[in-house]
């Protein structure tokens, strides 16, 4: 006789390790033991290696390419140029933004390090050595790297292939180097608001060109089977299914013959969304040779040629009353897209979700205009740990709000609170067209103020400023505040698509007879912990322990079609698909339970991991028992098995938000800074795994710190790229990284099946303006209005010098 007490509902729920549980990341078992399986770990029989010869010029006509010396190197099997690719109609490839891009330089080069020739050899080092032997004769052309000069009357024409096109993908073109103009909002009403504004500000707020810089560079292994016609591609792809479709369109291969597999990925941050010439060249080389071909870029190639981020120059104007109520917002953005428009944005949104520039504030009217231009820089424009340009415009509005508060003589927190969207206004329709799902901004800000002792910090700052004026200290104290609203979860098909494919996502769940299961998704983790959190959603929804559910992503042969992982869309879209698929399984299990218990379905109620008869809790069937019954004891007429597929097209995006506060000390004589405290409060709706959320916040804030305080890909006036190695590009280590203090509020999304909003991108969105505001705040007392990013020691020192603070 078993006298053990029956586990309570709470005990059974804890055993599931479902949503809300700090479940340890199951992926880390292999990662911490060095057992991850990355692209460069893949070795296939007879595998060849590819490497590029790249341009030394930023803008030049190609007079001649001589590959004879490279071909003569023992071990070299082929050297591909644009002329070779033209023979198979692959010299140019479509971009995600509706432009076209050279795979290998065709007639001219448009940025330094552009791909010119692809060398295929038996050994990676042979390929690299041979690539150096390719000889190119150039005719140098004038260079334009300053986006403000790209549309000058005498500016050199960069894209000769489209120089005569008067229409672009998004309307008329103003100049041969103009890509698009995109506008949203009511211009007339906004202009009228500024005409009668009591106070107005206007500032150019530039967000410098940076790079996502994942620790694993972009790479692939491509294997073409000449017998079956199958093309298998292993790659660092954040969106494997999209890559498969793009390859099918480019190469005119049957899509069912293309197999795309993304193994473990060492960070993506947006850098691994698009298609790169290395993928196409490796595929062509494999088709030509009949052998697998591996391409792995080095760090300089990654930093100088794969998709950059930001490079937005935002003229931001705020109109307000003297009492501090905002009455209008007017923004013009000059977007530097480089040599090709290869931005990873939804098709209808050439400037991404820039109309979130109204932020967390109740602007009655607003107008946004964006001009994209070509320059002699590497193409791209990815969502570097943010959702489609949200970080850029969050920086613009948060800096602009600080500047206006300074002009009005108001505390930046008080000015924000006065203009917050109120809780009762949700769902809120912004002046630029978005519908914010839910929010409680005042509560979040108040919690941040209380947690940091904000008012006392302001008093301390005043005392230190007086001490500085008396010559008692050479340090200044800055208090940075940012309150951001992000838009994530791209997206509803009514708003978003990529290359005409709606941005839904998917999940397939199969429960085996023994009560164990496997779930496959159209997403692809690059470190977010999907194998852990996806199983937790399923555990809560259907009552099977998370440890009993395997999660698989990244294989287009097994996973249902999905749009991948970027822009913090995994939880808002795929997380919903997972919940909906699980509910289909639960509904079928309920019918089986009713049959087994000889009651009507409506007489059953769900209790953690089982269905029980209402009013008779001793009569129940567990999900484990129902899993077995699904394969031998289903009701008459019902199909056996317990599995479901869900494709989720969300009705709206989700709007996570947060309140960040930074306390910084700055030495005016050296420009050195110290982050004394950084507090990050995030509201991402329902919290699936608090420990993983905290890790995501730590990671995003670290990247935001790097961007605000040092990261920049610069070019000299001749178009030579600088900052293309870790000697020059700031990648913070544990030594530089501040201590992060995390907090939260919970405001569920009303339209999401589990109320989740997403959090992976939020800390990057919120932290960058917070750091920038802290630096600027330190110098306000000396009359400074705006110090541009990045805030490295030299630039901070220079700002102090310009303000006469060096005595």
PDB file of N, CA, C and O in Angstrom, residues 170-201:
ATOM      1  N   UNK A 170      10.260  52.849 -53.414  1.00  0.00           N
ATOM      2  CA  UNK A 170       9.332  53.565 -52.523  1.00  0.00           C
ATOM      3  C   UNK A 170       9.012  54.964 -53.028  1.00  0.00           C
ATOM      4  O   UNK A 170       8.736  55.862 -52.236  1.00  0.00           O
ATOM      5  N   UNK A 171       9.065  55.154 -54.363  1.00  0.00           N
ATOM      6  CA  UNK A 171       8.658  56.441 -54.914  1.00  0.00           C
ATOM      7  C   UNK A 171       9.753  57.120 -55.706  1.00  0.00           C
ATOM      8  O   UNK A 171      10.786  56.520 -56.028  1.00  0.00           O
ATOM      9  N   UNK A 172       9.551  58.406 -56.062  1.00  0.00           N
ATOM     10  CA  UNK A 172      10.504  59.143 -56.908  1.00  0.00           C
ATOM     11  C   UNK A 172      11.880  59.286 -56.250  1.00  0.00           C
ATOM     12  O   UNK A 172      11.982  59.418 -55.027  1.00  0.00           O
ATOM     13  N   UNK A 173      12.904  59.289 -57.101  1.00  0.00           N
ATOM     14  CA  UNK A 173      14.274  59.520 -56.635  1.00  0.00           C
ATOM     15  C   UNK A 173      14.688  60.950 -56.985  1.00  0.00           C
ATOM     16  O   UNK A 173      14.428  61.423 -58.079  1.00  0.00           O
ATOM     17  N   UNK A 174      15.347  61.623 -56.045  1.00  0.00           N
ATOM     18  CA  UNK A 174      15.728  63.017 -56.229  1.00  0.00           C
ATOM     19  C   UNK A 174      17.078  63.174 -56.922  1.00  0.00           C
ATOM     20  O   UNK A 174      17.396  64.266 -57.408  1.00  0.00           O
ATOM     21  N   UNK A 175      17.869  62.111 -56.931  1.00  0.00           N
ATOM     22  CA  UNK A 175      19.259  62.209 -57.366  1.00  0.00           C
ATOM     23  C   UNK A 175      19.717  60.802 -57.701  1.00  0.00           C
ATOM     24  O   UNK A 175      19.121  59.817 -57.245  1.00  0.00           O
ATOM     25  N   UNK A 176      20.774  60.693 -58.490  1.00  0.00           N
ATOM     26  CA  UNK A 176      21.290  59.357 -58.844  1.00  0.00           C
ATOM     27  C   UNK A 176      21.718  58.575 -57.611  1.00  0.00           C
ATOM     28  O   UNK A 176      21.718  57.333 -57.618  1.00  0.00           O
ATOM     29  N   UNK A 177      22.098  59.268 -56.535  1.00  0.00           N
ATOM     30  CA  UNK A 177      22.511  58.588 -55.300  1.00  0.00           C
ATOM     31  C   UNK A 177      21.395  58.544 -54.258  1.00  0.00           C
ATOM     32  O   UNK A 177      21.639  58.174 -53.104  1.00  0.00           O
ATOM     33  N   UNK A 178      20.189  58.923 -54.666  1.00  0.00           N
ATOM     34  CA  UNK A 178      19.050  58.892 -53.752  1.00  0.00           C
ATOM     35  C   UNK A 178      18.350  57.540 -53.873  1.00  0.00           C
ATOM     36  O   UNK A 178      18.145  57.043 -54.977  1.00  0.00           O
ATOM     37  N   UNK A 179      17.996  56.952 -52.748  1.00  0.00           N
ATOM     38  CA  UNK A 179      17.329  55.641 -52.765  1.00  0.00           C
ATOM     39  C   UNK A 179      15.830  55.806 -52.597  1.00  0.00           C
ATOM     40  O   UNK A 179      15.031  55.281 -53.373  1.00  0.00           O
ATOM     41  N   UNK A 180      15.422  56.545 -51.561  1.00  0.00           N
ATOM     42  CA  UNK A 180      13.988  56.700 -51.306  1.00  0.00           C
ATOM     43  C   UNK A 180      13.754  57.911 -50.417  1.00  0.00           C
ATOM     44  O   UNK A 180      14.659  58.385 -49.711  1.00  0.00           O
ATOM     45  N   UNK A 181      12.537  58.393 -50.446  1.00  0.00           N
ATOM     46  CA  UNK A 181      12.014  59.288 -49.419  1.00  0.00           C
ATOM     47  C   UNK A 181      10.752  58.633 -48.875  1.00  0.00           C
ATOM     48  O   UNK A 181       9.887  58.214 -49.640  1.00  0.00           O
ATOM     49  N   UNK A 182      10.683  58.545 -47.575  1.00  0.00           N
ATOM     50  CA  UNK A 182       9.529  57.905 -46.927  1.00  0.00           C
ATOM     51  C   UNK A 182       9.014  58.847 -45.850  1.00  0.00           C
ATOM     52  O   UNK A 182       9.793  59.384 -45.055  1.00  0.00           O
ATOM     53  N   UNK A 183       7.706  59.065 -45.843  1.00  0.00           N
ATOM     54  CA  UNK A 183       7.127  59.996 -44.888  1.00  0.00           C
ATOM     55  C   UNK A 183       5.916  59.373 -44.204  1.00  0.00           C
ATOM     56  O   UNK A 183       5.201  58.559 -44.788  1.00  0.00           O
ATOM     57  N   UNK A 184       5.695  59.808 -42.975  1.00  0.00           N
ATOM     58  CA  UNK A 184       4.521  59.370 -42.234  1.00  0.00           C
ATOM     59  C   UNK A 184       4.128  60.490 -41.276  1.00  0.00           C
ATOM     60  O   UNK A 184       4.978  61.245 -40.797  1.00  0.00           O
ATOM     61  N   UNK A 185       2.846  60.627 -41.024  1.00  0.00           N
ATOM     62  CA  UNK A 185       2.354  61.671 -40.142  1.00  0.00           C
ATOM     63  C   UNK A 185       1.675  62.781 -40.912  1.00  0.00           C
ATOM     64  O   UNK A 185       1.574  62.749 -42.138  1.00  0.00           O
ATOM     65  N   UNK A 186       1.213  63.783 -40.191  1.00  0.00           N
ATOM     66  CA  UNK A 186       0.508  64.914 -40.787  1.00  0.00           C
ATOM     67  C   UNK A 186       1.436  66.122 -40.802  1.00  0.00           C
ATOM     68  O   UNK A 186       1.642  66.784 -39.780  1.00  0.00           O
ATOM     69  N   UNK A 187       1.984  66.428 -41.976  1.00  0.00           N
ATOM     70  CA  UNK A 187       2.954  67.513 -42.094  1.00  0.00           C
ATOM     71  C   UNK A 187       2.320  68.870 -41.823  1.00  0.00           C
ATOM     72  O   UNK A 187       2.893  69.714 -41.124  1.00  0.00           O
ATOM     73  N   UNK A 188       1.149  69.108 -42.373  1.00  0.00           N
ATOM     74  CA  UNK A 188       0.518  70.414 -42.218  1.00  0.00           C
ATOM     75  C   UNK A 188       0.192  70.714 -40.754  1.00  0.00           C
ATOM     76  O   UNK A 188       0.468  71.809 -40.262  1.00  0.00           O
ATOM     77  N   UNK A 189      -0.412  69.752 -40.069  1.00  0.00           N
ATOM     78  CA  UNK A 189      -0.746  69.971 -38.670  1.00  0.00           C
ATOM     79  C   UNK A 189       0.508  70.131 -37.823  1.00  0.00           C
ATOM     80  O   UNK A 189       0.545  70.929 -36.876  1.00  0.00           O
ATOM     81  N   UNK A 190       1.548  69.366 -38.156  1.00  0.00           N
ATOM     82  CA  UNK A 190       2.797  69.460 -37.398  1.00  0.00           C
ATOM     83  C   UNK A 190       3.452  70.811 -37.615  1.00  0.00           C
ATOM     84  O   UNK A 190       3.915  71.461 -36.664  1.00  0.00           O
ATOM     85  N   UNK A 191       3.516  71.261 -38.857  1.00  0.00           N
ATOM     86  CA  UNK A 191       4.086  72.583 -39.144  1.00  0.00           C
ATOM     87  C   UNK A 191       3.304  73.676 -38.424  1.00  0.00           C
ATOM     88  O   UNK A 191       3.881  74.640 -37.908  1.00  0.00           O
ATOM     89  N   UNK A 192       1.999  73.517 -38.363  1.00  0.00           N
ATOM     90  CA  UNK A 192       1.167  74.503 -37.668  1.00  0.00           C
ATOM     91  C   UNK A 192       1.464  74.516 -36.170  1.00  0.00           C
ATOM     92  O   UNK A 192       1.494  75.587 -35.534  1.00  0.00           O
ATOM     93  N   UNK A 193       1.699  73.342 -35.599  1.00  0.00           N
ATOM     94  CA  UNK A 193       2.029  73.257 -34.176  1.00  0.00           C
ATOM     95  C   UNK A 193       3.337  73.974 -33.881  1.00  0.00           C
ATOM     96  O   UNK A 193       3.469  74.653 -32.849  1.00  0.00           O
ATOM     97  N   UNK A 194       4.301  73.851 -34.774  1.00  0.00           N
ATOM     98  CA  UNK A 194       5.579  74.528 -34.572  1.00  0.00           C
ATOM     99  C   UNK A 194       5.445  76.031 -34.798  1.00  0.00           C
ATOM    100  O   UNK A 194       6.124  76.830 -34.133  1.00  0.00           O
ATOM    101  N   UNK A 195       4.573  76.430 -35.710  1.00  0.00           N
ATOM    102  CA  UNK A 195       4.400  77.854 -35.988  1.00  0.00           C
ATOM    103  C   UNK A 195       3.887  78.610 -34.763  1.00  0.00           C
ATOM    104  O   UNK A 195       4.209  79.792 -34.561  1.00  0.00           O
ATOM    105  N   UNK A 196       3.103  77.940 -33.937  1.00  0.00           N
ATOM    106  CA  UNK A 196       2.559  78.613 -32.759  1.00  0.00           C
ATOM    107  C   UNK A 196       3.164  78.088 -31.445  1.00  0.00           C
ATOM    108  O   UNK A 196       2.647  78.386 -30.357  1.00  0.00           O
ATOM    109  N   UNK A 197       4.292  77.357 -31.564  1.00  0.00           N
ATOM    110  CA  UNK A 197       4.928  76.796 -30.366  1.00  0.00           C
ATOM    111  C   UNK A 197       5.514  77.892 -29.491  1.00  0.00           C
ATOM    112  O   UNK A 197       6.123  78.853 -29.986  1.00  0.00           O
ATOM    113  N   UNK A 198       5.340  77.761 -28.189  1.00  0.00           N
ATOM    114  CA  UNK A 198       5.944  78.710 -27.244  1.00  0.00           C
ATOM    115  C   UNK A 198       7.440  78.451 -27.092  1.00  0.00           C
ATOM    116  O   UNK A 198       8.223  79.374 -26.903  1.00  0.00           O
ATOM    117  N   UNK A 199       7.820  77.184 -27.166  1.00  0.00           N
ATOM    118  CA  UNK A 199       9.231  76.790 -27.066  1.00  0.00           C
ATOM    119  C   UNK A 199       9.478  75.692 -28.090  1.00  0.00           C
ATOM    120  O   UNK A 199       8.620  74.827 -28.306  1.00  0.00           O
ATOM    121  N   UNK A 200      10.651  75.721 -28.722  1.00  0.00           N
ATOM    122  CA  UNK A 200      11.001  74.673 -29.686  1.00  0.00           C
ATOM    123  C   UNK A 200      12.497  74.405 -29.637  1.00  0.00           C
ATOM    124  O   UNK A 200      13.295  75.295 -29.323  1.00  0.00           O
ATOM    125  N   UNK A 201      12.855  73.174 -29.923  1.00  0.00           N
ATOM    126  CA  UNK A 201      14.261  72.790 -30.036  1.00  0.00           C
ATOM    127  C   UNK A 201      14.482  72.127 -31.382  1.00  0.00           C
ATOM    128  O   UNK A 201      13.556  71.542 -31.969  1.00  0.00           O
TER     129      UNK A 201
END
